């Protein structure tokens, strides 16, 4: 089995957001693997251990993204590839095309990615990638079995669970609950140093001319701070009454 | 100079150290950062949520978690690869120890296992013993405990009463005695036990829990670290195979003291992690707690506390990683194929026994300070069990006691220094002879102003002042100086202050060079405070010592000379602490 | 610049979803005087045609096909591509729902279009369509625009204030051809809880560690039932095993923006706040008056949730009966 995992290095979710010149400032941020991508990595490793084959992790990003790949290698992935985005402003359309080209060249049976990235929250790249490669996808997966050339997945559809079947090759996006990602063990970290990590440019992929972004970020900003609320006073019955009256007066729609 | 190429402990007292030779947290490799990250994630996700159960002394849970830690390699750093360990460098193993610290009682159990429990076999075991025990210890499937202390022998460890009697056929030793305050006793499988063969040869044995005659006394009702097991281990006619004698008969003291060196250093790494946790908790609390309609983190007195906590922790961090780098330096050129590599390694580490004791004393006292101020920031809440700072405060207290009390460690610093001088490893007396010239030199070249000049000067000046007091103390007491514990403690404190000031100075200069002045600014502020406060302590220690060593005219002359050497323009500490405190409050955690 | 805007509607249990009305409202804005075209999947229902007309659709394509009863990306993609080919819209809008977020990127990729997902607002400025969307789980926002003439956005439920714009739409039955559906849904297990989706609930009653046990969620469920809402939880409650991780709200769980969020026994760690602080009204019930949740709450009651919540349930019951 040739298993690919598309990952993204994102802000640590604990980080405070600072805006500088209409952009989120990444200067002093700590970076991690997007948590949803960790589920994808874990699932890939489990499937490889069960079915054999190899796991390649791939990302598009700046030099620092190599750390995310090394972490995935330390978790147990076999190989890694880092695509350097020449423009650094490419949108999901551009990213998906680069990934598609890199993956197509090597061949694939199964591709995994996170449901979405916690920074941009767009949730597009993996699914676009499936379309670029003209393979089916199953999104937001919380359970996965692979039997021969068939994948059986549990898909989370806003709380309902759909049992979905598809043939390989297929792309899966991982939702929380799929598994419990392992930590990179210390011996794993030491082994990761010696595993292959390939760097690719858009030129290497023969794509430099056809990569045109379709959307542009105009600006990024912080939400307005909420005004201080009101702690209700009086005895409990009074407080409850006051609250219910206040809420009913707000025109909320209770069904 | 020849000294520079050779690893020599306490070298810093007589020589200037080149900042490039210093290991600092800024030098960590990506791999080392990942070690730390895995350790922190494990503690955060597996240990912290089970905190309450661990604190109620759930052996099964702790054992289970040690196994899980073992699966990740977290207890294997110091075990050679050939025996199932990682064979990692000491900087890595220090970073792992620091990162475990947030698990409080659990991290103590882990450290007791992987440190003083496992290392005697790593360093002093023969191949058969290593093969038999190390793989299980490195994977956490077996847990070790270290049994040195007895009811009547604490600081005076060599007065142990436990006996080992050789069986007639020579196949066994029969051990009898009682060991006390044994960390991990409740669930350990392997005990490293010290006993005297025929009542005189102090010797180390590997004792297994399952051997007949090994039993445990009741759990101690402790003030802190309540989630760790501390019980007496009772040995009644325990038949220990002769093959379980560790090292050589009569060489137990060598093992004990070497293991203590490492234990002391690891303790410092652990308290560093706890101090950072205390800062995080306190800063977070200060950012949540509102009084007088303002977050208390906005009040200058709270910020001052955060600043003081952060500066001391920065100093400790600089010392700990500098020391780990020194130890790595001593170990890197050894012949790892030789059969006595363990003994050689222990010797390499012993070279830095003084630095290990310095770290232990400074570290444990730093954590006590940080925990105390952190609790104060919490106000009344800090006095309740609802807030973790209460526990850090209680847990902290033991650190000044175990691995040799801080008093014993202060004496160790000076006795080791004396031995080095006598053996000619450290030309202390020669230095004392040329001191007069050197002081003149120092004063002549004294900087009047300039960036960082004054701080650099003060560190050099502190060294001269130490040598001055040491010389006078020898002149007055000669070899009887070893009985003058108060004076020795003062001298030792001078050594500690010098190491602290120099470590923080060199690290900060290195950071400045690497990161530029904007990013290094907080470190620079902290370094200036650390050096000025360290020098204040230095000066007062020197004066008190001189007042004891000299009198009359001579004393007045000496004091005038000290005054001249120690002259400095004060810094605006109030402004600096305001700035540092603000940064800590903003970050809600320890920051450099 | 007037535009033809195509809205893919969505139904659940035979009713149009709220986000569909929001999509139509946004479409009217984006159309700038142009035409809003709606697509109804499923059987022809006059009531639904009327509903989409009420919010501005002047043409409605009704698409009925056996392969569209249950969502699959292949079938939906093919149907959408055929309708887009027919209508040739300047802008496409749909909800950022389990379906929308799953199929829109495929359609966009196939057409080589830019796509701005998960928008909390859509507007136009100097002839350009602009999507406003939360990033970093709502800790910041981003304004994005399109390069090229066509725009495609998905919008997050419960963010756009509905605006009626009554039309009498022309109904156009439209046949689609669907083949090679490569993924098949074998079974759908409906969520057992009272059926209101966390991500679309108007009201969420959420419990934290203060709920103390799985059993402790019962009064919260009762309050949620009275309000037609859903029950959520903080990470603390999930970690403690009081409830399923599916209910987790926060940075790593679901991000919700209900009209009313009632936090019970939740201290308000920054992780949790990231998932709910954009709720329109936040009510906090907590024993600890210092709990940070009160700093984001519009109304706070300091007290034991096991006393407060049942009283609240009773008071709401009375108030709603009077209505």
XYZ file of N, CA and C in Angstrom, chain A residues 31-184:
462
model
N 4.950 26.485 16.470
C 4.209 25.757 15.446
C 4.070 24.281 15.800
N 2.941 23.728 15.377
C 2.666 22.315 15.631
C 2.107 21.695 14.353
N 1.924 20.379 14.376
C 1.189 19.744 13.293
C -0.290 20.016 13.549
N -1.013 20.434 12.521
C -2.445 20.630 12.651
C -3.055 19.401 13.346
N -3.799 19.614 14.454
C -4.286 18.462 15.232
C -5.086 17.457 14.406
N -5.867 17.910 13.445
C -6.632 16.964 12.632
C -5.716 16.126 11.748
N -4.597 16.712 11.353
C -3.632 15.964 10.540
C -2.952 14.877 11.364
N -2.867 15.110 12.680
C -2.287 14.069 13.538
C -3.149 12.811 13.511
N -4.462 12.999 13.474
C -5.333 11.815 13.352
C -5.044 11.093 12.035
N -4.842 11.873 10.997
C -4.575 11.280 9.685
C -3.267 10.482 9.711
N -2.246 11.056 10.352
C -0.956 10.352 10.438
C -1.126 9.045 11.210
N -1.785 9.143 12.350
C -1.973 7.956 13.182
C -2.694 6.855 12.406
N -3.741 7.248 11.692
C -4.516 6.261 10.951
C -3.646 5.612 9.868
N -2.849 6.429 9.226
C -1.972 5.907 8.171
C -0.994 4.891 8.752
N -0.441 5.212 9.916
C 0.544 4.311 10.523
C -0.111 2.988 10.914
N -1.318 3.086 11.473
C -2.009 1.855 11.874
C -2.315 0.988 10.649
N -2.757 1.625 9.567
C -3.087 0.862 8.365
C -1.838 0.228 7.759
N -0.742 0.975 7.787
C 0.495 0.407 7.247
C 0.922 -0.804 8.080
N 0.833 -0.665 9.400
C 1.259 -1.773 10.249
C 0.371 -2.994 10.032
N -0.896 -2.727 9.688
C -1.832 -3.828 9.479
C -1.664 -4.441 8.081
N -1.503 -3.562 7.082
C -1.575 -4.036 5.701
C -0.239 -4.044 4.978
N 0.767 -3.493 5.595
C 2.058 -3.376 4.927
C 2.102 -2.140 4.045
N 3.270 -1.880 3.452
C 3.401 -0.715 2.585
C 4.183 0.392 3.261
N 4.031 1.605 2.739
C 4.790 2.692 3.349
C 3.962 3.967 3.401
N 4.332 4.785 4.375
C 3.619 6.040 4.608
C 4.538 7.203 4.260
N 4.070 8.068 3.368
C 4.817 9.283 3.042
C 4.016 10.485 3.528
N 4.668 11.347 4.292
C 3.993 12.588 4.701
C 4.456 13.700 3.786
N 3.524 14.548 3.422
C 3.866 15.610 2.480
C 3.222 16.907 2.940
N 3.922 18.005 2.733
C 3.355 19.294 3.085
C 3.865 20.350 2.108
N 3.131 21.438 2.048
C 3.600 22.613 1.328
C 3.842 23.675 2.383
N 5.015 24.270 2.381
C 5.242 25.290 3.390
C 6.654 25.815 3.361
N 6.942 26.752 4.269
C 8.290 27.323 4.360
C 9.242 26.325 5.032
N 10.497 26.730 5.190
C 11.502 25.840 5.770
C 11.091 25.255 7.118
N 10.446 26.104 7.917
C 10.105 25.620 9.254
C 9.178 24.416 9.227
N 8.466 24.226 8.118
C 7.536 23.102 8.020
C 8.266 21.761 8.074
N 9.584 21.813 7.855
C 10.363 20.574 7.960
C 10.216 19.953 9.355
N 10.089 20.811 10.370
C 9.926 20.274 11.731
C 8.673 19.429 11.861
N 7.608 19.858 11.209
C 6.361 19.087 11.259
C 6.569 17.731 10.593
N 7.283 17.734 9.471
C 7.549 16.471 8.781
C 8.420 15.555 9.640
N 9.416 16.141 10.295
C 10.289 15.338 11.157
C 9.480 14.724 12.294
N 8.554 15.484 12.812
C 7.713 14.943 13.880
C 6.904 13.764 13.364
N 6.362 13.900 12.162
C 5.590 12.797 11.583
C 6.490 11.582 11.334
N 7.713 11.832 10.898
C 8.662 10.731 10.722
C 8.965 10.079 12.064
N 9.080 10.920 13.098
C 9.354 10.384 14.434
C 8.175 9.560 14.941
N 6.978 9.920 14.540
C 5.810 9.123 14.927
C 5.833 7.768 14.228
N 6.523 7.704 13.088
C 6.639 6.406 12.420
C 6.487 6.429 10.915
N 6.216 7.594 10.326
C 6.116 7.655 8.867
C 7.462 7.283 8.248
N 7.432 6.799 6.993
C 8.653 6.283 6.382
C 9.432 7.331 5.603
N 8.694 8.205 4.939
C 9.345 9.194 4.080
C 8.605 10.523 4.207
N 9.279 11.584 3.752
C 8.619 12.883 3.807
C 8.981 13.701 2.584
N 8.082 14.593 2.208
C 8.359 15.508 1.111
C 7.866 16.898 1.471
N 8.713 17.870 1.214
C 8.367 19.269 1.501
C 8.347 20.032 0.184
N 7.164 20.540 -0.156
C 7.055 21.360 -1.357
C 7.136 22.815 -0.940
N 8.020 23.539 -1.574
C 8.152 24.957 -1.257
C 7.292 25.740 -2.235
N 6.367 26.473 -1.684
C 5.468 27.274 -2.494
C 6.224 28.518 -2.940
N 6.399 28.690 -4.234
C 7.232 29.807 -4.692
C 6.620 31.164 -4.367
N 5.325 31.243 -4.402
C 4.702 32.551 -4.227
C 4.396 32.824 -2.762
N 4.168 31.787 -1.996
C 3.798 31.875 -0.594
C 2.438 32.537 -0.384
N 1.748 32.880 -1.470
C 0.402 33.432 -1.288
C -0.623 32.561 -2.019
N -0.182 31.419 -2.466
C -1.094 30.557 -3.199
C -2.274 30.143 -2.335
N -3.450 30.070 -2.922
C -4.605 29.648 -2.146
C -4.779 28.136 -2.264
N -5.937 27.665 -1.811
C -6.158 26.224 -1.736
C -6.041 25.570 -3.115
N -6.443 26.320 -4.136
C -6.380 25.816 -5.500
C -4.942 25.482 -5.893
N -4.024 26.391 -5.571
C -2.610 26.213 -5.893
C -2.018 25.064 -5.094
N -2.344 25.032 -3.791
C -1.782 23.991 -2.930
C -2.206 22.618 -3.415
N -3.485 22.482 -3.748
C -3.993 21.183 -4.172
C -3.301 20.738 -5.455
N -3.046 21.668 -6.349
C -2.393 21.284 -7.606
C -0.965 20.807 -7.370
N -0.266 21.486 -6.489
C 1.118 21.066 -6.225
C 1.144 19.683 -5.586
N 0.264 19.494 -4.597
C 0.214 18.190 -3.939
C -0.152 17.102 -4.945
N -1.126 17.402 -5.786
C -1.591 16.404 -6.744
C -0.449 15.964 -7.645
N 0.340 16.937 -8.103
C 1.425 16.611 -9.012
C 2.481 15.741 -8.319
N 2.834 16.127 -7.105
C 3.861 15.375 -6.379
C 3.395 13.955 -6.087
N 2.136 13.804 -5.735
C 1.617 12.485 -5.361
C 1.412 11.616 -6.606
N 0.912 12.239 -7.669
C 0.665 11.488 -8.894
C 1.949 10.831 -9.403
N 3.052 11.573 -9.318
C 4.331 11.056 -9.825
C 4.752 9.763 -9.150
N 4.459 9.666 -7.844
C 4.950 8.520 -7.074
C 3.943 7.375 -7.019
N 2.693 7.674 -7.310
C 1.659 6.649 -7.196
C 1.054 6.639 -5.802
N -0.180 6.119 -5.705
C -0.881 6.184 -4.416
C -2.015 5.163 -4.373
N -2.290 4.662 -3.169
C -3.467 3.817 -2.958
C -4.455 4.501 -2.036
N -3.888 5.223 -1.068
C -4.734 5.851 -0.058
C -4.096 7.181 0.320
N -4.925 8.220 0.415
C -4.421 9.532 0.820
C -5.236 9.987 2.011
N -4.540 10.448 3.040
C -5.248 10.943 4.216
C -4.873 12.398 4.468
N -5.810 13.127 5.031
C -5.543 14.503 5.426
C -6.437 14.842 6.593
N -6.230 16.012 7.181
C -7.106 16.443 8.270
C -8.403 16.992 7.707
N -9.415 17.016 8.544
C -10.721 17.544 8.163
C -10.623 19.020 7.771
N -9.859 19.765 8.553
C -9.515 21.143 8.185
C -8.328 21.557 9.035
N -7.725 22.680 8.708
C -6.592 23.170 9.498
C -7.098 24.191 10.494
N -6.592 24.119 11.726
C -7.129 24.999 12.760
C -6.741 26.459 12.558
N -5.800 26.740 11.681
C -5.478 28.159 11.460
C -6.410 28.780 10.412
N -6.301 28.338 9.176
C -7.124 28.963 8.141
C -8.549 28.413 8.142
N -8.735 27.200 8.630
C -10.075 26.638 8.777
C -10.823 26.481 7.472
N -10.115 26.361 6.363
C -10.793 26.384 5.079
C -11.350 25.017 4.677
N -10.628 23.953 4.998
C -11.130 22.609 4.711
C -11.241 22.278 3.239
N -10.445 22.900 2.414
C -10.583 22.690 0.974
C -9.510 21.823 0.334
N -8.267 21.947 0.843
C -7.138 21.429 0.069
C -7.265 19.936 -0.200
N -7.587 19.160 0.838
C -7.627 17.705 0.653
C -8.699 17.322 -0.366
N -9.855 17.941 -0.246
C -10.954 17.560 -1.146
C -10.659 18.002 -2.577
N -10.087 19.181 -2.717
C -9.657 19.607 -4.063
C -8.634 18.628 -4.629
N -7.759 18.153 -3.754
C -6.733 17.211 -4.192
C -7.386 15.951 -4.776
N -8.430 15.466 -4.101
C -9.128 14.276 -4.604
C -9.666 14.545 -6.007
N -10.210 15.734 -6.220
C -10.751 16.072 -7.539
C -9.625 16.185 -8.569
N -8.517 16.801 -8.164
C -7.385 16.920 -9.086
C -6.900 15.543 -9.526
N -6.917 14.597 -8.588
C -6.442 13.250 -8.906
C -7.555 12.374 -9.472
N -8.743 12.942 -9.499
C -9.922 12.226 -9.982
C -10.130 10.905 -9.241
N -10.118 11.014 -7.905
C -10.442 9.845 -7.088
C -11.555 10.241 -6.119
N -12.293 9.268 -5.597
C -13.345 9.616 -4.635
C -12.741 10.050 -3.301
N -13.547 10.721 -2.513
C -13.089 11.054 -1.158
C -14.216 10.773 -0.180
N -13.828 10.554 1.059
C -14.818 10.488 2.135
C -14.360 11.489 3.195
N -15.202 12.462 3.469
C -14.814 13.558 4.357
C -15.263 13.331 5.786
N -14.517 13.935 6.721
C -14.910 13.951 8.125
C -15.118 12.542 8.693
N -14.054 11.750 8.594
C -14.156 10.321 8.921
C -13.780 10.044 10.379
N -14.613 9.250 11.045
C -14.340 8.910 12.448
C -14.032 7.431 12.638
N -14.049 6.672 11.543
C -13.690 5.252 11.646
C -13.335 4.760 10.261
N -12.304 3.916 10.153
C -11.879 3.501 8.811
C -11.379 2.058 8.830
N -11.867 1.276 7.857
C -11.365 -0.071 7.641
C -10.996 -0.214 6.185
N -9.894 -0.887 5.922
C -9.543 -1.155 4.526
C -9.458 -2.664 4.354
N -10.277 -3.188 3.415
C -10.255 -4.617 3.086
C -9.904 -4.761 1.622
N -8.747 -5.287 1.348
C -8.341 -5.401 -0.049
C -8.357 -4.044 -0.710
N -9.176 -3.910 -1.775
C -9.241 -2.621 -2.466
C -10.469 -1.830 -2.062
N -11.033 -2.179 -0.907
C -12.247 -1.492 -0.494
C -12.027 -0.767 0.843
N -12.538 0.454 0.903
C -12.461 1.205 2.158
C -13.872 1.366 2.709
N -14.017 1.115 4.003
C -15.312 1.316 4.653
C -15.097 2.331 5.772
N -15.816 3.440 5.659
C -15.563 4.528 6.595
C -16.832 4.925 7.317
N -16.620 5.423 8.542
C -17.713 6.083 9.243
C -17.503 7.580 9.082
N -18.531 8.224 8.540
C -18.390 9.651 8.282
C -19.300 10.411 9.239
N -18.753 11.451 9.866
C -19.545 12.278 10.777
C -20.213 13.373 9.966
N -21.563 13.302 9.881
C -22.293 14.331 9.156
C -23.147 15.096 10.167
N -22.542 16.076 10.763
C -23.221 16.905 11.761
C -23.915 16.070 12.825
N -23.212 15.091 13.321
C -23.770 14.303 14.417
C -24.312 12.969 13.947
N -24.878 12.901 12.750
C -25.270 11.605 12.209
C -24.004 10.869 11.772
N -24.106 9.562 11.763
C -22.972 8.791 11.274
C -23.382 8.047 10.012
N -22.652 8.267 8.939
C -22.912 7.565 7.694
C -21.855 6.480 7.499
N -22.317 5.281 7.142
C -21.367 4.227 6.799
C -21.150 4.300 5.292
N -19.934 4.631 4.877
C -19.660 4.887 3.466
C -18.643 3.876 2.943
N -18.926 3.347 1.747
C -17.993 2.414 1.115
C -17.425 3.034 -0.138
N -16.171 2.745 -0.394
C -15.564 3.239 -1.616
C -14.439 2.297 -2.009
N -14.070 2.336 -3.280
C -12.921 1.525 -3.678
C -11.667 2.383 -3.630
N -10.539 1.720 -3.486
C -9.263 2.425 -3.529
C -8.920 2.718 -4.992
N -8.144 3.718 -5.293
C -7.632 4.700 -4.341
C -8.711 5.688 -3.883
N -8.595 6.118 -2.639
C -9.572 7.043 -2.088
C -8.842 8.028 -1.183
N -9.431 9.201 -1.021
C -8.871 10.187 -0.098
C -9.813 10.311 1.085
N -9.217 10.351 2.272
C -9.988 10.383 3.508
C -9.606 11.639 4.283
N -10.585 12.388 4.800
C -10.203 13.454 5.735
C -10.609 13.051 7.140
N -9.684 13.247 8.068
C -9.821 12.716 9.423
C -10.528 13.706 10.331
N -11.494 13.187 11.063
C -12.227 13.985 12.041
C -11.813 13.521 13.432
N -11.977 14.413 14.413
C -11.704 14.047 15.796
C -12.485 12.787 16.153
N -11.863 11.887 16.891
C -12.538 10.654 17.256
C -12.072 9.467 16.437
N -11.346 9.743 15.341
C -10.872 8.655 14.478
C -9.930 7.728 15.235
N -9.076 8.320 16.052
C -8.099 7.521 16.804
C -7.459 8.411 17.865
N -6.519 7.854 18.564
C -5.770 8.626 19.557
C -4.333 8.710 19.045
N -3.938 9.859 18.498
C -2.592 9.919 17.904
C -1.503 9.603 18.932
N -0.498 8.871 18.476
C 0.620 8.531 19.361
C 1.546 9.726 19.501
N 2.388 9.683 20.535
C 3.451 10.685 20.624
C 4.642 10.131 19.879
N 5.432 11.012 19.300
C 6.688 10.512 18.755
C 7.531 10.011 19.929
